[in-house]
Coordinates of C-alpha atoms in Angstrom, one line a residue:
M1 CA 60.4 101.9 88.2
E2 CA 60.6 105.7 88.3
N3 CA 59.7 105.8 92.0
R4 CA 62.5 103.4 92.9
L5 CA 65.0 105.4 90.9
T6 CA 63.7 108.7 92.3
D7 CA 64.1 107.3 95.8
R8 CA 67.7 106.4 94.8
L9 CA 68.5 110.1 94.7
W10 CA 68.4 110.2 98.5
D11 CA 70.7 107.3 98.8
R12 CA 73.9 108.2 100.7
D13 CA 76.2 107.1 97.9
V14 CA 74.3 109.0 95.3
Q15 CA 74.4 112.1 97.5
A16 CA 78.1 111.7 97.9
F17 CA 78.4 111.5 94.1
I18 CA 76.3 114.7 93.7
A19 CA 78.4 116.5 96.3
A20 CA 81.6 115.5 94.4
C21 CA 80.1 117.0 91.2
R22 CA 80.0 120.4 92.8
Q23 CA 83.7 121.1 92.8
E24 CA 84.1 124.8 92.2
R25 CA 86.8 124.6 89.5
L26 CA 85.4 121.7 87.5
S27 CA 82.6 122.0 84.9
D28 CA 81.1 119.9 82.1
I29 CA 81.8 116.6 84.0
T30 CA 81.3 113.5 81.9
V31 CA 81.5 109.9 83.0
S32 CA 82.5 107.3 80.4
Q33 CA 83.2 103.6 80.4
K34 CA 86.1 101.5 79.1
E35 CA 86.1 97.8 78.7
A36 CA 89.2 96.0 80.0
D37 CA 90.6 92.9 78.3
N38 CA 89.2 90.7 81.1
G39 CA 85.6 92.0 80.5
Q40 CA 85.6 94.4 83.4
S41 CA 84.2 97.8 82.7
L42 CA 86.1 100.8 84.2
L43 CA 84.9 104.3 84.7
A44 CA 86.7 107.4 83.5
V45 CA 85.8 111.0 84.2
S46 CA 86.6 114.1 82.2
A47 CA 85.8 117.7 82.9
T48 CA 86.8 121.2 82.2
Y49 CA 89.1 123.1 84.6
R50 CA 88.7 126.9 84.8
S51 CA 91.7 128.7 86.2
G52 CA 91.4 131.9 88.3
K53 CA 92.5 133.8 85.2
G54 CA 89.8 132.3 83.0
R55 CA 92.0 129.7 81.2
I56 CA 90.1 126.6 80.3
Q57 CA 91.9 123.2 80.3
P58 CA 90.5 119.7 79.8
V59 CA 91.2 117.5 82.8
G60 CA 90.4 113.9 83.5
Y61 CA 90.9 110.5 85.0
R62 CA 91.3 107.8 82.4
W63 CA 92.6 104.3 82.0
V64 CA 95.6 103.6 79.8
T65 CA 97.3 100.3 78.9
S66 CA 100.7 99.9 80.5
R67 CA 103.2 97.0 80.7
S68 CA 101.4 95.7 83.8
G69 CA 97.9 96.1 82.4
L70 CA 95.5 98.9 82.7
A71 CA 96.6 101.8 84.9
G72 CA 94.8 105.0 86.0
E73 CA 96.1 108.3 84.7
V74 CA 95.2 111.9 85.4
Y75 CA 95.7 114.6 82.7
V76 CA 95.6 118.3 82.3
G77 CA 95.6 119.3 78.6
K78 CA 98.4 117.3 77.1
A79 CA 100.3 116.8 80.4
K80 CA 99.7 113.5 82.1
A81 CA 100.8 111.5 85.1
P82 CA 99.9 108.3 86.9
A83 CA 96.8 108.4 89.1
G84 CA 97.3 108.3 92.8
L85 CA 100.1 110.9 93.0
E86 CA 100.7 112.8 96.2
L87 CA 100.3 116.6 96.0
D88 CA 104.0 117.1 95.0
G89 CA 103.4 115.0 91.9
L90 CA 100.2 116.9 91.1
F91 CA 102.2 120.2 91.5
W92 CA 104.6 118.9 88.9
L93 CA 101.7 118.1 86.6
A94 CA 100.5 121.7 87.0
L95 CA 103.9 123.0 86.0
R96 CA 103.9 120.8 82.9
A97 CA 100.5 122.1 82.0
G98 CA 101.6 125.7 82.4
L99 CA 99.4 126.3 85.4
W100 CA 102.1 126.7 88.1
G101 CA 100.3 129.7 89.7
E102 CA 97.2 127.5 90.0
R103 CA 98.9 124.4 91.3
R104 CA 97.0 124.2 94.6
H105 CA 93.6 124.7 93.0
L106 CA 94.5 122.3 90.1
A107 CA 95.8 119.7 92.5
F108 CA 92.5 119.7 94.5
A109 CA 90.5 119.6 91.3
L110 CA 92.4 116.5 90.2
L111 CA 91.9 114.9 93.6
A112 CA 88.2 115.7 93.3
L113 CA 88.1 114.0 89.9
A114 CA 89.6 110.8 91.4
D115 CA 87.1 111.0 94.2
L116 CA 84.3 111.6 91.7
R117 CA 85.3 108.5 89.7
S118 CA 85.4 106.4 92.9
K119 CA 82.0 107.6 94.0
A120 CA 80.5 107.0 90.5
D121 CA 81.9 103.5 90.6
G122 CA 80.2 102.8 93.9
V123 CA 76.8 104.1 92.7
R124 CA 77.2 102.3 89.3
G125 CA 77.0 98.8 90.7
R126 CA 73.8 99.4 92.6
L127 CA 72.1 101.2 89.8
Q128 CA 72.9 98.4 87.3
L129 CA 71.4 95.8 89.6
E130 CA 68.3 97.9 90.0
Y131 CA 67.9 98.4 86.3
L132 CA 68.4 94.7 85.6
G133 CA 65.9 93.8 88.3
T134 CA 63.3 96.4 87.1
L135 CA 63.6 95.6 83.4
G136 CA 63.7 91.9 84.1
G137 CA 64.3 89.6 81.1
K138 CA 63.8 92.5 78.7
A139 CA 67.2 94.0 79.5
S140 CA 70.7 92.7 78.8
M141 CA 73.7 93.8 80.9
A142 CA 74.7 96.2 78.1
Q143 CA 71.3 98.0 78.4
A144 CA 71.6 98.2 82.1
Q145 CA 75.2 99.6 81.8
E146 CA 74.0 102.2 79.2
L147 CA 71.1 103.3 81.4
T148 CA 73.4 103.6 84.4
L149 CA 76.0 105.6 82.6
Q150 CA 73.2 107.9 81.3
T151 CA 71.9 108.4 84.9
L152 CA 75.4 109.2 86.2
N153 CA 75.9 111.8 83.4
D154 CA 72.5 113.3 84.0
L155 CA 73.3 113.7 87.7
A156 CA 76.7 115.3 86.8
Y157 CA 74.9 117.6 84.4
L158 CA 72.2 118.6 86.8
Y159 CA 74.4 119.1 89.9
G160 CA 77.7 120.2 88.4
T161 CA 78.5 123.5 86.7
R162 CA 78.7 124.1 83.0
T163 CA 81.2 126.3 81.1
T164 CA 79.5 129.2 79.5
P165 CA 81.0 130.7 76.4
A166 CA 82.7 134.0 77.0
A167 CA 80.6 136.9 75.7

């Protein structure tokens, strides 16, 4: 099993996920999962954004319940906006978060989060199938999902940056 999963590191989709983890302003990337009412599991991504002046803000891409069902949302601290905004909308979000001077860097970091979530979603399906096939009848779908989520978070930890406490 380890050889097949180690070989998976060289998969094109996994390499794209790893590259997305290396965004210069994002650190402490965490991938989580939310179950929708229809049984579908959706991925969310959270991270820490470090401004040029050293301010640290939590940022993320999450799923929230709206009138029309689940909708993607990006957030910076307490400021939030629907996912899929153009740059102007992300600039507005930077203003609400008190990071107007960082609006361009913050906008690209939020776009990188959405890209990271998308790439994680692409890798997730293949890893789950591989875990189910490898573990055979011993594994349930929940176990395969848990192992897959752990693998994604391990990759994000290994290839992303981490916030170090100020000395």
